[in-house]
mmCIF file of C-alpha atoms and ligand atoms in Angstrom:
data_model
loop_
_atom_site.group_PDB
_atom_site.id
_atom_site.type_symbol
_atom_site.label_atom_id
_atom_site.label_comp_id
_atom_site.label_asym_id
_atom_site.label_seq_id
_atom_site.Cartn_x
_atom_site.Cartn_y
_atom_site.Cartn_z
ATOM 1 C CA MET A 158 -133.856 -61.325 -158.891
ATOM 2 C CA ALA A 159 -137.018 -62.751 -159.230
ATOM 3 C CA THR A 160 -140.235 -61.131 -160.168
ATOM 4 C CA ALA A 161 -143.556 -64.050 -159.909
ATOM 5 C CA VAL A 162 -146.130 -62.042 -161.864
ATOM 6 C CA VAL A 163 -148.717 -64.495 -163.383
ATOM 7 C CA ALA A 164 -150.986 -63.885 -166.494
ATOM 8 C CA GLN A 165 -154.527 -64.993 -165.362
ATOM 9 C CA TYR A 166 -156.261 -66.224 -169.007
ATOM 10 C CA SER A 167 -159.983 -67.438 -168.879
ATOM 11 C CA ARG A 168 -159.654 -71.380 -168.191
ATOM 12 C CA PRO A 169 -160.497 -73.354 -171.445
ATOM 13 C CA ASN A 170 -163.821 -74.865 -171.728
ATOM 14 C CA MET A 171 -163.699 -77.853 -169.272
ATOM 15 C CA ALA A 172 -167.055 -79.085 -169.859
ATOM 16 C CA GLY A 173 -167.886 -78.231 -173.864
ATOM 17 C CA GLU A 174 -164.490 -80.504 -174.213
ATOM 18 C CA ILE A 175 -165.617 -83.144 -172.002
ATOM 19 C CA ARG A 176 -168.806 -83.377 -173.044
ATOM 20 C CA ALA A 177 -167.554 -83.389 -176.603
ATOM 21 C CA GLY A 178 -165.127 -86.389 -175.846
ATOM 22 C CA LEU A 179 -166.951 -88.211 -173.738
ATOM 23 C CA CYS A 180 -170.904 -88.341 -176.104
ATOM 24 C CA ARG A 181 -168.676 -88.948 -179.177
ATOM 25 C CA THR A 182 -169.852 -91.703 -181.313
ATOM 26 C CA GLY A 183 -166.984 -94.919 -181.435
ATOM 27 C CA GLN A 184 -164.354 -94.336 -179.071
ATOM 28 C CA LYS A 185 -164.516 -92.168 -175.741
ATOM 29 C CA GLU A 186 -161.819 -89.494 -175.307
ATOM 30 C CA LEU A 187 -160.505 -87.144 -173.170
ATOM 31 C CA PRO A 188 -157.884 -84.364 -172.960
ATOM 32 C CA SER A 189 -154.866 -85.433 -171.448
ATOM 33 C CA LYS A 190 -154.579 -81.568 -171.125
ATOM 34 C CA PHE A 191 -157.199 -82.164 -167.485
ATOM 35 C CA LEU A 192 -154.526 -84.228 -165.808
ATOM 36 C CA TYR A 193 -152.826 -81.677 -164.443
ATOM 37 C CA ASP A 194 -155.047 -80.097 -161.749
ATOM 38 C CA GLU A 195 -154.067 -79.460 -158.121
ATOM 39 C CA VAL A 196 -153.586 -83.210 -157.479
ATOM 40 C CA GLY A 197 -152.752 -84.177 -160.895
ATOM 41 C CA SER A 198 -149.676 -81.865 -160.610
ATOM 42 C CA GLU A 199 -148.364 -83.141 -157.913
ATOM 43 C CA LEU A 200 -148.436 -87.105 -158.817
ATOM 44 C CA PHE A 201 -146.629 -85.984 -162.069
ATOM 45 C CA GLU A 202 -144.135 -84.956 -159.613
ATOM 46 C CA VAL A 203 -144.130 -88.179 -157.685
ATOM 47 C CA ILE A 204 -144.220 -89.991 -161.628
ATOM 48 C CA SER A 205 -140.990 -88.333 -162.312
ATOM 49 C CA VAL A 206 -138.675 -89.834 -159.603
ATOM 50 C CA LEU A 207 -140.467 -93.552 -160.242
ATOM 51 C CA PRO A 208 -138.189 -96.050 -161.147
ATOM 52 C CA GLU A 209 -139.701 -97.115 -164.013
ATOM 53 C CA TYR A 210 -139.919 -93.583 -165.861
ATOM 54 C CA GLY A 211 -137.040 -92.560 -166.738
ATOM 55 C CA VAL A 212 -137.293 -89.901 -169.227
ATOM 56 C CA THR A 213 -137.358 -86.884 -166.529
ATOM 57 C CA ARG A 214 -133.732 -88.171 -165.110
ATOM 58 C CA ALA A 215 -132.922 -89.165 -168.672
ATOM 59 C CA ASP A 216 -133.985 -85.347 -169.410
ATOM 60 C CA GLU A 217 -132.093 -83.646 -165.961
ATOM 61 C CA ARG A 218 -128.511 -85.025 -167.314
ATOM 62 C CA ILE A 219 -128.181 -84.246 -169.905
ATOM 63 C CA LEU A 220 -129.562 -80.722 -169.066
ATOM 64 C CA GLN A 221 -127.145 -80.688 -165.810
ATOM 65 C CA SER A 222 -124.014 -81.731 -168.160
ATOM 66 C CA ASN A 223 -124.599 -79.720 -171.251
ATOM 67 C CA ALA A 224 -126.435 -76.386 -170.666
ATOM 68 C CA ALA A 225 -123.004 -74.485 -171.216
ATOM 69 C CA ASP A 226 -122.955 -76.350 -174.435
ATOM 70 C CA ILE A 227 -126.497 -75.492 -174.956
ATOM 71 C CA VAL A 228 -126.123 -71.979 -174.289
ATOM 72 C CA SER A 229 -123.067 -71.394 -176.321
ATOM 73 C CA ARG A 230 -124.804 -71.588 -179.816
ATOM 74 C CA LEU A 231 -127.409 -69.649 -178.658
ATOM 75 C CA GLU A 232 -127.608 -65.817 -180.246
ATOM 76 C CA PRO A 233 -125.706 -63.432 -177.398
ATOM 77 C CA HIS A 234 -129.497 -62.226 -176.013
ATOM 78 C CA VAL A 235 -131.805 -64.108 -175.291
ATOM 79 C CA LEU A 236 -136.009 -63.847 -173.912
ATOM 80 C CA VAL A 237 -136.670 -68.002 -172.708
ATOM 81 C CA ALA A 238 -140.074 -68.826 -172.808
ATOM 82 C CA GLU A 239 -140.785 -72.338 -171.520
ATOM 83 C CA LEU A 240 -144.105 -74.679 -172.882
ATOM 84 C CA GLY A 241 -146.067 -76.392 -169.735
ATOM 85 C CA CYS A 242 -142.788 -75.709 -167.066
ATOM 86 C CA GLY A 243 -144.459 -78.189 -164.877
ATOM 87 C CA SER A 244 -142.106 -77.987 -161.840
ATOM 88 C CA GLY A 245 -138.965 -76.306 -163.698
ATOM 89 C CA LYS A 246 -137.015 -78.150 -161.207
ATOM 90 C CA LYS A 247 -134.473 -79.199 -164.551
ATOM 91 C CA THR A 248 -134.891 -75.636 -165.738
ATOM 92 C CA ARG A 249 -132.543 -74.548 -163.750
ATOM 93 C CA TRP A 250 -129.716 -75.861 -165.012
ATOM 94 C CA LEU A 251 -130.234 -74.001 -168.386
ATOM 95 C CA LEU A 252 -130.678 -70.835 -166.065
ATOM 96 C CA GLU A 253 -127.805 -70.582 -164.027
ATOM 97 C CA ALA A 254 -125.668 -70.986 -166.941
ATOM 98 C CA LEU A 255 -127.501 -68.174 -169.053
ATOM 99 C CA ALA A 256 -127.497 -66.209 -166.563
ATOM 100 C CA SER A 257 -123.879 -66.108 -165.635
ATOM 101 C CA ARG A 258 -123.451 -64.486 -169.280
ATOM 102 C CA GLN A 259 -126.705 -61.603 -168.796
ATOM 103 C CA SER A 260 -129.672 -60.491 -167.074
ATOM 104 C CA THR A 261 -132.491 -63.617 -167.892
ATOM 105 C CA THR A 262 -136.137 -62.855 -168.371
ATOM 106 C CA TYR A 263 -137.821 -66.285 -167.862
ATOM 107 C CA CYS A 264 -141.750 -66.588 -168.721
ATOM 108 C CA PRO A 265 -142.935 -70.338 -167.813
ATOM 109 C CA ILE A 266 -146.228 -71.203 -169.549
ATOM 110 C CA GLU A 267 -148.768 -73.263 -167.888
ATOM 111 C CA ILE A 268 -152.259 -74.569 -167.563
ATOM 112 C CA SER A 269 -152.002 -75.524 -164.098
ATOM 113 C CA PRO A 270 -151.822 -72.938 -161.715
ATOM 114 C CA THR A 271 -150.033 -75.654 -159.144
ATOM 115 C CA ALA A 272 -147.423 -76.536 -161.346
ATOM 116 C CA LEU A 273 -147.118 -72.639 -162.218
ATOM 117 C CA ALA A 274 -146.673 -71.598 -158.657
ATOM 118 C CA ARG A 275 -144.604 -74.214 -157.665
ATOM 119 C CA CYS A 276 -142.366 -73.482 -160.885
ATOM 120 C CA GLU A 277 -141.593 -70.059 -159.963
ATOM 121 C CA ASN A 278 -141.256 -71.330 -156.257
ATOM 122 C CA GLU A 279 -138.339 -73.680 -157.544
ATOM 123 C CA LEU A 280 -136.795 -71.082 -160.195
ATOM 124 C CA GLY A 281 -137.847 -67.634 -158.428
ATOM 125 C CA ARG A 282 -134.406 -66.840 -156.483
ATOM 126 C CA ILE A 283 -131.955 -67.498 -159.378
ATOM 127 C CA ALA A 284 -129.238 -64.607 -159.430
ATOM 128 C CA CYS A 285 -130.439 -62.404 -161.991
ATOM 129 C CA VAL A 286 -133.289 -64.274 -163.491
ATOM 130 C CA SER A 287 -136.621 -62.633 -163.319
ATOM 131 C CA ILE A 288 -139.991 -65.063 -164.055
ATOM 132 C CA VAL A 289 -142.866 -63.162 -165.810
ATOM 133 C CA GLY A 290 -145.396 -66.513 -165.369
ATOM 134 C CA PHE A 291 -147.968 -67.101 -167.670
ATOM 135 C CA GLU A 292 -151.176 -69.165 -166.427
ATOM 136 C CA ARG A 293 -152.098 -69.951 -170.062
ATOM 137 C CA PRO A 294 -152.164 -72.126 -172.951
ATOM 138 C CA TYR A 295 -148.635 -73.487 -175.075
ATOM 139 C CA LEU A 296 -149.311 -70.608 -177.863
ATOM 140 C CA ASP A 297 -151.651 -68.160 -176.383
ATOM 141 C CA GLY A 298 -148.411 -67.899 -173.541
ATOM 142 C CA LEU A 299 -145.981 -67.992 -176.254
ATOM 143 C CA LEU A 300 -146.917 -65.141 -177.147
ATOM 144 C CA ALA A 301 -147.232 -63.172 -174.459
ATOM 145 C CA ALA A 302 -144.251 -64.298 -173.855
ATOM 146 C CA ALA A 303 -142.700 -62.899 -177.723
ATOM 147 C CA ALA A 304 -144.695 -59.704 -177.068
ATOM 148 C CA ARG A 305 -142.089 -58.684 -174.027
ATOM 149 C CA ARG A 306 -138.958 -59.427 -175.749
ATOM 150 C CA THR A 307 -136.948 -55.775 -176.837
ATOM 151 C CA GLU A 308 -135.218 -55.581 -180.129
ATOM 152 C CA ASN A 309 -132.152 -57.519 -179.419
ATOM 153 C CA ASP A 310 -133.756 -60.300 -177.641
ATOM 154 C CA HIS A 311 -133.825 -63.460 -179.792
ATOM 155 C CA LEU A 312 -136.829 -66.448 -178.086
ATOM 156 C CA PHE A 313 -135.391 -69.576 -176.540
ATOM 157 C CA VAL A 314 -138.751 -71.501 -176.014
ATOM 158 C CA LEU A 315 -138.249 -74.962 -174.021
ATOM 159 C CA PHE A 316 -140.311 -78.265 -174.855
ATOM 160 C CA LEU A 317 -138.986 -80.182 -172.037
ATOM 161 C CA GLY A 318 -139.254 -84.005 -171.071
ATOM 162 C CA SER A 319 -141.749 -85.480 -173.711
ATOM 163 C CA THR A 320 -144.756 -83.116 -173.776
ATOM 164 C CA ILE A 321 -143.940 -83.309 -177.969
ATOM 165 C CA GLY A 322 -145.234 -87.118 -177.618
ATOM 166 C CA ASN A 323 -148.505 -86.063 -176.414
ATOM 167 C CA PHE A 324 -149.541 -84.584 -179.598
ATOM 168 C CA ASP A 325 -150.307 -87.230 -182.314
ATOM 169 C CA ARG A 326 -147.511 -86.984 -185.262
ATOM 170 C CA ASP A 327 -149.088 -84.920 -187.521
ATOM 171 C CA ALA A 328 -150.640 -83.036 -184.571
ATOM 172 C CA ALA A 329 -147.133 -82.378 -183.401
ATOM 173 C CA GLU A 330 -145.818 -80.638 -187.085
ATOM 174 C CA ARG A 331 -148.922 -78.310 -186.980
ATOM 175 C CA PHE A 332 -147.785 -77.386 -183.676
ATOM 176 C CA LEU A 333 -144.235 -77.278 -184.427
ATOM 177 C CA THR A 334 -145.442 -74.710 -187.207
ATOM 178 C CA GLU A 335 -147.330 -72.755 -185.534
ATOM 179 C CA VAL A 336 -144.632 -72.248 -183.027
ATOM 180 C CA ARG A 337 -142.376 -71.674 -185.585
ATOM 181 C CA ARG A 338 -144.688 -68.419 -187.094
ATOM 182 C CA ILE A 339 -144.561 -66.941 -184.157
ATOM 183 C CA LEU A 340 -140.073 -67.076 -183.772
ATOM 184 C CA PHE A 341 -138.090 -64.884 -185.907
ATOM 185 C CA PRO A 342 -135.385 -66.306 -187.852
ATOM 186 C CA GLY A 343 -132.468 -67.548 -185.427
ATOM 187 C CA ASP A 344 -134.704 -68.044 -182.916
ATOM 188 C CA ALA A 345 -134.037 -71.376 -181.305
ATOM 189 C CA LEU A 346 -136.303 -74.154 -180.049
ATOM 190 C CA LEU A 347 -134.708 -77.003 -177.421
ATOM 191 C CA LEU A 348 -137.327 -79.713 -177.915
ATOM 192 C CA GLY A 349 -137.345 -83.073 -175.873
ATOM 193 C CA THR A 350 -138.426 -86.031 -177.726
ATOM 194 C CA ASP A 351 -138.789 -89.848 -175.804
ATOM 195 C CA LEU A 352 -136.366 -92.658 -177.846
ATOM 196 C CA GLU A 353 -138.336 -95.817 -178.813
ATOM 197 C CA LYS A 354 -137.388 -98.648 -176.500
ATOM 198 C CA PRO A 355 -137.901 -101.829 -175.347
ATOM 199 C CA LEU A 356 -141.714 -103.063 -174.849
ATOM 200 C CA PRO A 357 -141.249 -104.288 -170.769
ATOM 201 C CA GLN A 358 -139.276 -100.953 -170.074
ATOM 202 C CA VAL A 359 -141.859 -98.645 -171.802
ATOM 203 C CA LEU A 360 -145.367 -100.117 -170.567
ATOM 204 C CA ALA A 361 -143.396 -99.804 -167.051
ATOM 205 C CA ALA A 362 -142.822 -96.396 -167.312
ATOM 206 C CA TYR A 363 -146.585 -96.027 -167.745
ATOM 207 C CA ASP A 364 -148.093 -98.730 -165.548
ATOM 208 C CA ASP A 365 -145.654 -98.738 -161.982
ATOM 209 C CA PRO A 366 -146.117 -101.715 -159.392
ATOM 210 C CA LEU A 367 -147.190 -98.475 -157.291
ATOM 211 C CA GLY A 368 -149.712 -97.519 -159.026
ATOM 212 C CA VAL A 369 -148.782 -93.830 -159.033
ATOM 213 C CA THR A 370 -149.836 -93.621 -162.436
ATOM 214 C CA ALA A 371 -152.927 -95.647 -162.503
ATOM 215 C CA ALA A 372 -153.781 -92.906 -159.836
ATOM 216 C CA PHE A 373 -152.688 -89.888 -161.785
ATOM 217 C CA ASN A 374 -154.665 -91.384 -164.605
ATOM 218 C CA LEU A 375 -157.844 -91.781 -162.551
ATOM 219 C CA ASN A 376 -157.908 -88.795 -160.954
ATOM 220 C CA ILE A 377 -159.198 -87.088 -164.458
ATOM 221 C CA LEU A 378 -162.288 -88.567 -163.640
ATOM 222 C CA ALA A 379 -162.342 -87.708 -159.911
ATOM 223 C CA ARG A 380 -161.439 -84.144 -161.521
ATOM 224 C CA ILE A 381 -164.401 -84.020 -163.618
ATOM 225 C CA ASN A 382 -166.548 -85.653 -160.184
ATOM 226 C CA ARG A 383 -165.340 -82.770 -158.177
ATOM 227 C CA GLU A 384 -165.027 -79.560 -160.924
ATOM 228 C CA LEU A 385 -168.478 -80.991 -162.605
ATOM 229 C CA GLY A 386 -170.429 -82.610 -159.878
ATOM 230 C CA ALA A 387 -170.376 -85.928 -161.681
ATOM 231 C CA ASP A 388 -170.690 -88.903 -160.029
ATOM 232 C CA PHE A 389 -168.075 -91.810 -161.533
ATOM 233 C CA ASP A 390 -167.218 -94.759 -159.115
ATOM 234 C CA LEU A 391 -163.790 -94.599 -159.431
ATOM 235 C CA ALA A 392 -164.100 -98.299 -158.642
ATOM 236 C CA ALA A 393 -165.499 -99.163 -161.750
ATOM 237 C CA PHE A 394 -162.652 -98.285 -163.792
ATOM 238 C CA ARG A 395 -158.935 -99.486 -164.299
ATOM 239 C CA HIS A 396 -155.845 -97.687 -165.270
ATOM 240 C CA GLU A 397 -154.160 -99.872 -168.712
ATOM 241 C CA ALA A 398 -151.378 -98.263 -170.547
ATOM 242 C CA ARG A 399 -150.868 -100.295 -174.317
ATOM 243 C CA TYR A 400 -147.915 -99.528 -176.767
ATOM 244 C CA ASN A 401 -149.399 -98.882 -180.451
ATOM 245 C CA THR A 402 -147.084 -100.556 -182.782
ATOM 246 C CA VAL A 403 -148.391 -99.275 -185.291
ATOM 247 C CA HIS A 404 -148.250 -95.477 -184.819
ATOM 248 C CA ARG A 405 -145.066 -95.767 -181.985
ATOM 249 C CA ARG A 406 -146.835 -94.793 -178.792
ATOM 250 C CA VAL A 407 -148.275 -95.929 -175.320
ATOM 251 C CA GLU A 408 -152.194 -94.931 -175.048
ATOM 252 C CA MET A 409 -153.780 -94.726 -171.497
ATOM 253 C CA HIS A 410 -156.631 -95.958 -171.114
ATOM 254 C CA LEU A 411 -159.317 -96.473 -168.420
ATOM 255 C CA ARG A 412 -161.795 -99.400 -168.580
ATOM 256 C CA SER A 413 -164.943 -99.713 -167.561
ATOM 257 C CA LEU A 414 -164.815 -102.855 -165.420
ATOM 258 C CA ARG A 415 -168.838 -103.320 -165.383
ATOM 259 C CA ASP A 416 -172.152 -101.557 -168.176
ATOM 260 C CA GLN A 417 -172.727 -98.161 -165.703
ATOM 261 C CA ILE A 418 -174.398 -94.581 -166.805
ATOM 262 C CA VAL A 419 -172.695 -91.528 -165.210
ATOM 263 C CA LYS A 420 -173.916 -88.124 -165.288
ATOM 264 C CA ILE A 421 -172.113 -85.152 -165.393
ATOM 265 C CA PRO A 422 -174.511 -82.439 -164.312
ATOM 266 C CA GLY A 423 -171.843 -79.465 -164.873
ATOM 267 C CA ALA A 424 -171.587 -80.787 -168.609
ATOM 268 C CA GLY A 425 -174.954 -81.329 -169.397
ATOM 269 C CA CYS A 426 -174.894 -84.901 -170.022
ATOM 270 C CA THR A 427 -175.097 -88.583 -168.733
ATOM 271 C CA VAL A 428 -173.298 -90.319 -170.567
ATOM 272 C CA SER A 429 -173.666 -94.728 -170.706
ATOM 273 C CA PHE A 430 -170.510 -97.219 -170.472
ATOM 274 C CA ARG A 431 -170.230 -100.878 -171.474
ATOM 275 C CA LYS A 432 -168.426 -103.525 -169.686
ATOM 276 C CA ASP A 433 -164.765 -103.815 -171.115
ATOM 277 C CA GLU A 434 -165.689 -99.833 -172.877
ATOM 278 C CA THR A 435 -162.260 -97.440 -172.202
ATOM 279 C CA ILE A 436 -161.328 -93.846 -172.188
ATOM 280 C CA TRP A 437 -158.783 -92.845 -173.799
ATOM 281 C CA THR A 438 -157.306 -90.054 -171.895
ATOM 282 C CA GLU A 439 -153.190 -90.142 -173.358
ATOM 283 C CA SER A 440 -150.618 -91.067 -175.586
ATOM 284 C CA SER A 441 -147.548 -90.903 -175.538
ATOM 285 C CA HIS A 442 -145.264 -91.526 -179.397
ATOM 286 C CA LYS A 443 -141.697 -92.545 -178.829
ATOM 287 C CA TYR A 444 -139.899 -91.079 -181.549
ATOM 288 C CA ARG A 445 -136.549 -92.042 -183.485
ATOM 289 C CA ALA A 446 -133.023 -89.576 -183.318
ATOM 290 C CA GLU A 447 -133.289 -89.350 -187.032
ATOM 291 C CA GLU A 448 -136.891 -88.399 -187.162
ATOM 292 C CA ILE A 449 -136.150 -85.503 -185.686
ATOM 293 C CA SER A 450 -133.961 -83.262 -187.872
ATOM 294 C CA GLU A 451 -136.675 -84.395 -191.273
ATOM 295 C CA MET A 452 -139.422 -83.358 -188.153
ATOM 296 C CA ALA A 453 -137.540 -80.135 -187.892
ATOM 297 C CA GLN A 454 -136.539 -79.824 -191.384
ATOM 298 C CA ARG A 455 -140.697 -79.452 -193.076
ATOM 299 C CA THR A 456 -141.749 -77.590 -189.639
ATOM 300 C CA GLY A 457 -139.202 -74.039 -190.903
ATOM 301 C CA PHE A 458 -136.375 -75.309 -188.241
ATOM 302 C CA ARG A 459 -132.744 -77.131 -188.583
ATOM 303 C CA CYS A 460 -131.884 -78.928 -185.964
ATOM 304 C CA GLU A 461 -128.492 -77.424 -184.819
ATOM 305 C CA ALA A 462 -127.365 -79.970 -182.345
ATOM 306 C CA GLN A 463 -128.817 -83.641 -180.238
ATOM 307 C CA TRP A 464 -128.011 -84.874 -177.338
ATOM 308 C CA ILE A 465 -128.965 -88.481 -176.132
ATOM 309 C CA ASP A 466 -128.412 -90.027 -172.937
ATOM 310 C CA ALA A 467 -126.583 -92.771 -172.251
ATOM 311 C CA GLU A 468 -129.161 -94.943 -169.648
ATOM 312 C CA TRP A 469 -132.755 -93.959 -171.122
ATOM 313 C CA PRO A 470 -133.559 -93.575 -174.661
ATOM 314 C CA PHE A 471 -134.156 -89.389 -174.670
ATOM 315 C CA ALA A 472 -132.961 -86.921 -176.846
ATOM 316 C CA GLU A 473 -132.497 -83.149 -176.341
ATOM 317 C CA ASN A 474 -132.817 -81.192 -180.226
ATOM 318 C CA LEU A 475 -132.080 -77.833 -180.129
ATOM 319 C CA LEU A 476 -133.826 -76.476 -182.982
ATOM 320 C CA VAL A 477 -133.029 -73.095 -184.553
ATOM 321 C CA ALA A 478 -135.839 -71.183 -186.712
ATOM 322 C CA ARG A 479 -134.455 -70.920 -190.425
HETATM 323 C C1 SAM B 184 -145.754 -84.279 -169.211
HETATM 324 S S1 SAM B 184 -145.750 -82.540 -167.915
HETATM 325 C C2 SAM B 184 -144.422 -82.243 -168.369
HETATM 326 C C3 SAM B 184 -143.662 -81.163 -167.273
HETATM 327 C C4 SAM B 184 -142.413 -80.458 -167.732
HETATM 328 N N1 SAM B 184 -141.884 -79.848 -168.628
HETATM 329 C C5 SAM B 184 -141.280 -82.045 -167.248
HETATM 330 O O1 SAM B 184 -140.725 -82.305 -168.123
HETATM 331 O O2 SAM B 184 -141.233 -82.590 -166.583
HETATM 332 C C6 SAM B 184 -146.565 -81.864 -169.013
HETATM 333 C C7 SAM B 184 -147.457 -80.380 -168.631
HETATM 334 O O3 SAM B 184 -147.642 -79.747 -169.952
HETATM 335 C C8 SAM B 184 -148.486 -78.840 -168.563
HETATM 336 N N2 SAM B 184 -149.975 -78.681 -169.961
HETATM 337 C C9 SAM B 184 -150.487 -79.369 -170.205
HETATM 338 N N3 SAM B 184 -151.351 -79.326 -171.344
HETATM 339 C C10 SAM B 184 -150.883 -77.658 -171.404
HETATM 340 C C11 SAM B 184 -151.295 -76.911 -172.704
HETATM 341 N N4 SAM B 184 -152.318 -77.201 -173.553
HETATM 342 N N5 SAM B 184 -151.068 -75.518 -171.813
HETATM 343 C C12 SAM B 184 -150.420 -75.345 -171.447
HETATM 344 N N6 SAM B 184 -149.489 -76.193 -170.168
HETATM 345 C C13 SAM B 184 -150.036 -77.624 -170.332
HETATM 346 C C14 SAM B 184 -149.299 -79.700 -167.865
HETATM 347 O O4 SAM B 184 -149.976 -79.120 -166.675
HETATM 348 C C15 SAM B 184 -148.246 -80.534 -167.562
HETATM 349 O O5 SAM B 184 -147.335 -79.372 -166.098
#
């Protein structure tokens, strides 16, 4: 059973956010959400099968082996909402387990229309599952999904992979608190967290020898050229992944290889770069397994269960709204 309804939403103010990030004094930044246009979403799918990037396979192993256990811990009637669903491939295991006990509505939430379409295509033919997709930012989409629940429904929110790691730690807790505000007691959140691991392993995951992650990162400049008429010379920037031991995160940067000036007409600005200056495009914070239940407590949840992959340090955590 499948009903693919895509609710459109006014796009984020890309020009304004890009101008603010590149024209600020100090470290230049670009919000990581802009990595995911059509090209970026496709490149992310390739990253997810690279031998060096173990996150997606670890998550998949956990979900495939434990879907029945996860579902057995939920209230009887749930409406499923997934934040930043991407291709939705891993979600199949959960939806099939849920659909074996009840008809299920699944609301994937995405800012990338390409990812949302891919997800609807991937999961649109599961018996007893209806899909209502929202092309919106996370919390707007979650509010829209929550508005569809009936009196008997509990919300089951998925935030899989390591996307929570893109938030700074304080921002992650503020975000979880916002999610909690939309939920009722007894609603659940399945939260993926990539765990700390040896430095060579974590760095290779964000700087593969094939250069796919480099292309994914550089595509943000190519996207600004395409959508805002900028004249970034992609050959004059180089992808860089660094581990910040204080904040326990991988940072992706684009390093300017020379002094240069870039015009971005669609954002109404011109930006100067010094040789070796960088643009910070994404962070990926790494967690310790025991941190999650403390974070859950501080944000209005309790950690009901945690599953850790045996091959790649990664945890899925079932948080229940208190
Ligand atoms: C790292 S990918 C993870 C995809 C998938 N959940 C997985 O585990 O493989 C993050 C996804 O979140 C989406 N995304 C990023 N920022 C978003 C936002 N603010 N609102 C909604 N979706 C967002 C991206 O388009 C992308 O598909």
